[in-house]
Short mmCIF file of N, CA and C in Angstrom, two decimals:
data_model
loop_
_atom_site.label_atom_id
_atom_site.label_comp_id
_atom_site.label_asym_id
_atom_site.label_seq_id
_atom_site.Cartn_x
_atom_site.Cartn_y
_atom_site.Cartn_z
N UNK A 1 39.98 39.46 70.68
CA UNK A 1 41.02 38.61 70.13
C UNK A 1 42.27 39.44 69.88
N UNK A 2 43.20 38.89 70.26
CA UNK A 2 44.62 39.64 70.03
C UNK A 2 45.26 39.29 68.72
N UNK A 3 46.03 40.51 68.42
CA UNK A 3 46.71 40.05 67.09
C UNK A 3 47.63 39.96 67.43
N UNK A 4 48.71 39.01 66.18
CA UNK A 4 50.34 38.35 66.72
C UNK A 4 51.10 39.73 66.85
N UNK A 5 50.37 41.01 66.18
CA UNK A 5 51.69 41.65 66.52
C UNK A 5 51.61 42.48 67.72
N UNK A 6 50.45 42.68 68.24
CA UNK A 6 49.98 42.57 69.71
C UNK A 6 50.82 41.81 70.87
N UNK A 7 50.53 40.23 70.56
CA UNK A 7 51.10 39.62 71.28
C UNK A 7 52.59 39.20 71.43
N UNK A 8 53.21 39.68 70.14
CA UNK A 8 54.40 39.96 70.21
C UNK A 8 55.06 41.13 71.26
N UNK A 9 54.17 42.46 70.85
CA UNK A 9 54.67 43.16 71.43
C UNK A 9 54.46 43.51 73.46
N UNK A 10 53.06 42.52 73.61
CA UNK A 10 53.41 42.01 74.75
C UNK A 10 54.48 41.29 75.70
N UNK A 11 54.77 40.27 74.69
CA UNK A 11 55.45 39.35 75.70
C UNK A 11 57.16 40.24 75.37
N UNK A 12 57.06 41.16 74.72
CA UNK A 12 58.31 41.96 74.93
C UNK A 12 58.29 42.92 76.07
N UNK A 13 57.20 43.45 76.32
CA UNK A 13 57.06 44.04 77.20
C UNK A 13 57.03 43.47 78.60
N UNK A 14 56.85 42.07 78.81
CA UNK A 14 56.78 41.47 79.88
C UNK A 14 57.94 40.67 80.27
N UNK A 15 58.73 40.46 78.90
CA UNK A 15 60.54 40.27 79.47
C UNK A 15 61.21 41.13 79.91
N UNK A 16 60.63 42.42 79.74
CA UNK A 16 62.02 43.42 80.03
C UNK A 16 62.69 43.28 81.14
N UNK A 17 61.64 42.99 82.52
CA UNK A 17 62.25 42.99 83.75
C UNK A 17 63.71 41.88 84.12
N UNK A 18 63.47 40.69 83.41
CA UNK A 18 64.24 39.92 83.13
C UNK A 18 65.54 40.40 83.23
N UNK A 19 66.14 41.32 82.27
CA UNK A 19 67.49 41.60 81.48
C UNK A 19 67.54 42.95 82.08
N UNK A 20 66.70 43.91 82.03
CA UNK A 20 66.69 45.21 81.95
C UNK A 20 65.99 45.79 83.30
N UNK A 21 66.60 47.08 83.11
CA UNK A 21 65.99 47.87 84.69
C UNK A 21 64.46 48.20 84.47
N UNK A 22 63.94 48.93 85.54
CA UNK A 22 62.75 48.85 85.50
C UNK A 22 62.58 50.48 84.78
N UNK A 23 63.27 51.54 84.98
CA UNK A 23 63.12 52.51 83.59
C UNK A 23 63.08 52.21 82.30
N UNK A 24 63.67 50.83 82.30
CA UNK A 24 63.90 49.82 80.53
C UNK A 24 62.55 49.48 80.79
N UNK A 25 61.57 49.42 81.44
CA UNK A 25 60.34 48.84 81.31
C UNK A 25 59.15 49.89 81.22
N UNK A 26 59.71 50.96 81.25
CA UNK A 26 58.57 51.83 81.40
C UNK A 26 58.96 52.40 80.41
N UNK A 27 60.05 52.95 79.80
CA UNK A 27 60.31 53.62 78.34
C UNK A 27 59.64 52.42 77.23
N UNK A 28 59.64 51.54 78.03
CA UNK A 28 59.00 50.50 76.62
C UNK A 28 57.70 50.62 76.50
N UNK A 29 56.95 50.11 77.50
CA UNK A 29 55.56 50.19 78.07
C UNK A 29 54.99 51.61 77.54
N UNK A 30 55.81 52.79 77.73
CA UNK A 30 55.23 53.88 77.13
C UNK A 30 55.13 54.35 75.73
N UNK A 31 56.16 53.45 75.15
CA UNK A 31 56.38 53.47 73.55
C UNK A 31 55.46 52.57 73.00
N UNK A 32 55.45 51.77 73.66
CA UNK A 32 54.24 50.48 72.76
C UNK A 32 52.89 50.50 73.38
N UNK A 33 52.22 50.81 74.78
CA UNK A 33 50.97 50.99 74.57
C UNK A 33 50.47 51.33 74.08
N UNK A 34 50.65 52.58 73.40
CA UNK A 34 49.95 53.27 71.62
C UNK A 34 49.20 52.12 70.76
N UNK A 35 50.47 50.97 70.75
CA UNK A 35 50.20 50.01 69.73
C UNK A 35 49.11 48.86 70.06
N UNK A 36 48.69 48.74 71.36
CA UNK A 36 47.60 47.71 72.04
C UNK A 36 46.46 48.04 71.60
N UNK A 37 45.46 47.44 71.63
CA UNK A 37 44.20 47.55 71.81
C UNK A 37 43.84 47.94 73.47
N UNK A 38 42.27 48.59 73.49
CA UNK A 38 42.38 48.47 74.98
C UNK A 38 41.98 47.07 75.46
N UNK A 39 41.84 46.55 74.84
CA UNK A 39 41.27 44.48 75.52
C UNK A 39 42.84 44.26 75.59
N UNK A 40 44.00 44.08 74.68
CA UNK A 40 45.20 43.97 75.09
C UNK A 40 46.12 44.54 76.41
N UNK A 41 45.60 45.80 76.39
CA UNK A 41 46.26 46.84 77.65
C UNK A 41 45.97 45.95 78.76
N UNK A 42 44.53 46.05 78.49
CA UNK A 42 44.10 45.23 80.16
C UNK A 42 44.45 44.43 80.33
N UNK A 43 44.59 43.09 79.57
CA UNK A 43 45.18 41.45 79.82
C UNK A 43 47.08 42.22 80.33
N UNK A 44 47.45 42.86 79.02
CA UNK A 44 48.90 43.13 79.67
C UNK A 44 48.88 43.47 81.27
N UNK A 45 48.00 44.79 81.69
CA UNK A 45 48.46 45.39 82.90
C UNK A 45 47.99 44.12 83.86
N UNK A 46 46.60 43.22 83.96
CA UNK A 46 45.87 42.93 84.85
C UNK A 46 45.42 41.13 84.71
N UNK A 47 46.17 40.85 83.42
CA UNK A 47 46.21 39.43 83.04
C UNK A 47 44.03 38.66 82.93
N UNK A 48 43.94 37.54 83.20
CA UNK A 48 42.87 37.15 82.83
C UNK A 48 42.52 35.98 83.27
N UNK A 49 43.22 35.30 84.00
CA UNK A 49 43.28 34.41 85.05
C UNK A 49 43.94 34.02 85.92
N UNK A 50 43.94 33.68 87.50
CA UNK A 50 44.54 33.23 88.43
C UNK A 50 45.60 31.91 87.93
N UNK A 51 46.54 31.71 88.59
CA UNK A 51 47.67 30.54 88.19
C UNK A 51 47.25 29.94 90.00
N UNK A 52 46.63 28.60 89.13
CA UNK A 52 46.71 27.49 90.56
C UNK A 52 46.31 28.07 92.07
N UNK A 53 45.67 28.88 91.76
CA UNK A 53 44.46 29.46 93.09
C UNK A 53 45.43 30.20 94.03
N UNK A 54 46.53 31.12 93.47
CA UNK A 54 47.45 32.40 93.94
C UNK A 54 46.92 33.27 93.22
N UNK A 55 47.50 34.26 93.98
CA UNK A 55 47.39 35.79 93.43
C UNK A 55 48.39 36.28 92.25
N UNK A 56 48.88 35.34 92.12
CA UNK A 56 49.76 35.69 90.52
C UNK A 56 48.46 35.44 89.78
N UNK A 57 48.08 36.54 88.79
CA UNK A 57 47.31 36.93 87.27
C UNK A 57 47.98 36.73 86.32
N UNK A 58 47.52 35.49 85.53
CA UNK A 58 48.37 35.71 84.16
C UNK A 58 47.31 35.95 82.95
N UNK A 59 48.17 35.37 81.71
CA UNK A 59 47.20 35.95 80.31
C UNK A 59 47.42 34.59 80.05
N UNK A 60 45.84 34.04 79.38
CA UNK A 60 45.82 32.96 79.02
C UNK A 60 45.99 33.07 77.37
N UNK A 61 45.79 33.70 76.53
CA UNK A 61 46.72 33.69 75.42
C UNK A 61 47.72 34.14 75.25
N UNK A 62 48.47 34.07 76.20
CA UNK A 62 49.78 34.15 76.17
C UNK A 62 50.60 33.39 77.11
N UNK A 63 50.44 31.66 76.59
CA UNK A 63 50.26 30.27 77.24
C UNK A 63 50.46 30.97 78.78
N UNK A 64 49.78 31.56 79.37
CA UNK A 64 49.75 31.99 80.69
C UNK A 64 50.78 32.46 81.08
N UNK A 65 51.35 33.48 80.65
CA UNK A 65 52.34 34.15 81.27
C UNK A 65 51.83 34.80 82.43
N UNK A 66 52.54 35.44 83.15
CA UNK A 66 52.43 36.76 84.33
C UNK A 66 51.89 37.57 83.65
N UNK A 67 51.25 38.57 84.30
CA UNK A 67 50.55 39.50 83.95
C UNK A 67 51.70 41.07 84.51
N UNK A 68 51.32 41.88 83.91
CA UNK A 68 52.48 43.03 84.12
C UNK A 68 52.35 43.37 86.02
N UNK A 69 51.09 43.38 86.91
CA UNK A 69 50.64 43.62 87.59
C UNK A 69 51.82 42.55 88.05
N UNK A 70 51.54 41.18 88.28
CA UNK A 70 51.94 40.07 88.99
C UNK A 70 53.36 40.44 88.87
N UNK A 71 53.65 40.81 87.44
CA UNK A 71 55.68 40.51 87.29
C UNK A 71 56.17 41.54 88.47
N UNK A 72 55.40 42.80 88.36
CA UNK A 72 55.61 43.96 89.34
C UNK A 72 55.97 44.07 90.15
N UNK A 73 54.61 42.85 91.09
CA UNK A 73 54.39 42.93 92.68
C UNK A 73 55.69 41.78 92.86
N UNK A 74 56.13 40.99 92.14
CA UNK A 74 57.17 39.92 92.58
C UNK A 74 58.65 40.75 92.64
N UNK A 75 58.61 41.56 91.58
CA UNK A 75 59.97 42.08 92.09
C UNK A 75 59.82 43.04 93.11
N UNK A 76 58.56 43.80 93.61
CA UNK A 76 58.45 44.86 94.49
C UNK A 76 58.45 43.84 95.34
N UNK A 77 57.94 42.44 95.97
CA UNK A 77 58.37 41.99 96.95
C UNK A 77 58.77 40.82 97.16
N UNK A 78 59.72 40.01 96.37
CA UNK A 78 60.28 38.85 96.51
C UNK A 78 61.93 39.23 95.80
N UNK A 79 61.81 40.01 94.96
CA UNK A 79 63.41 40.18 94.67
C UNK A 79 63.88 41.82 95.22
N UNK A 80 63.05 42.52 95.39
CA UNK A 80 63.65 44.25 95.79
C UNK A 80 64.03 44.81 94.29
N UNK A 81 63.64 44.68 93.43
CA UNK A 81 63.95 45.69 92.20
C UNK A 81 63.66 46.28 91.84
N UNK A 82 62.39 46.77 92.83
CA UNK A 82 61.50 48.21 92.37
C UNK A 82 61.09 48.52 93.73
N UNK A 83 60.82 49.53 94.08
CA UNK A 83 60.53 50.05 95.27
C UNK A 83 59.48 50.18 95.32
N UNK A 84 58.69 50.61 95.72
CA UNK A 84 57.04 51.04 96.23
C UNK A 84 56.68 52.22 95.53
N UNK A 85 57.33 53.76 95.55
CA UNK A 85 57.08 54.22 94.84
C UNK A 85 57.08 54.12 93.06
N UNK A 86 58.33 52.93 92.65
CA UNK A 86 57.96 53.12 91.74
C UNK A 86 57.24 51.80 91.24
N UNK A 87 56.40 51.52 91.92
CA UNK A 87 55.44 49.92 91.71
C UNK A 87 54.40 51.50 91.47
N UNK A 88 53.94 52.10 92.67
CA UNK A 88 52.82 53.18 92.95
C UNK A 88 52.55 53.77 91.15
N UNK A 89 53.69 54.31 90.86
CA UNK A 89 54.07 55.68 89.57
C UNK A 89 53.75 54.71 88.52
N UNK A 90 54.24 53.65 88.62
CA UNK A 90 54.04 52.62 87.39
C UNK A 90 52.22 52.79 86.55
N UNK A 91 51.42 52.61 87.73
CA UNK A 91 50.01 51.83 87.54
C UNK A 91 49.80 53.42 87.18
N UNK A 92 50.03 54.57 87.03
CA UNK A 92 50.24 55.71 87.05
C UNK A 92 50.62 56.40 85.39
N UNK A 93 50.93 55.59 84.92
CA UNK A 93 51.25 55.83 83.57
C UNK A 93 50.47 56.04 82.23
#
């Protein structure tokens, strides 16, 4: 079970890409994983269920958002905002 300040500090971590570069996502990610549980880490990096029988992973307590994995692979290949190496270095952290 996740706590709100868990899941707070998730779904901050899963806007960044939104507004911010993807170094804004990894200085975060590296500052606040400390603060997860490891049952949290995993739903963050790897989510907890499929969305509508695609390969987007989201978190179902977290009314199904993307999963950090899914937000990743969409900008590594539907918008170009991260490159390959640093999709690779990411899971790497």
């Amino acid at each position: 079970m996740l706590t709100e300040n868990e899941k707070k500090i998730m779904r901050s971590i899963l806007q960044t890409l939104i507004y911010n570069s993807f170094d804004d996502l990894v200085n975060k990610y590296s500052c606040e994983k400390h603060n997860l549980s490891e049952e949290a880490l995993e739903l963050l990096l790897f989510g907890d269920n499929s969305a509508d029988d695609t390969k987007i992973r989201c978190i179902s307590l977290l009314e199904y958002r993307w999963c950090l994995k899914s937000i990743l692979d969409y900008h590594l290949n539907m918008t170009y905002k991260i490159s390959r190496k640093q999709y690779d270095n990411f899971f790497g952290l």
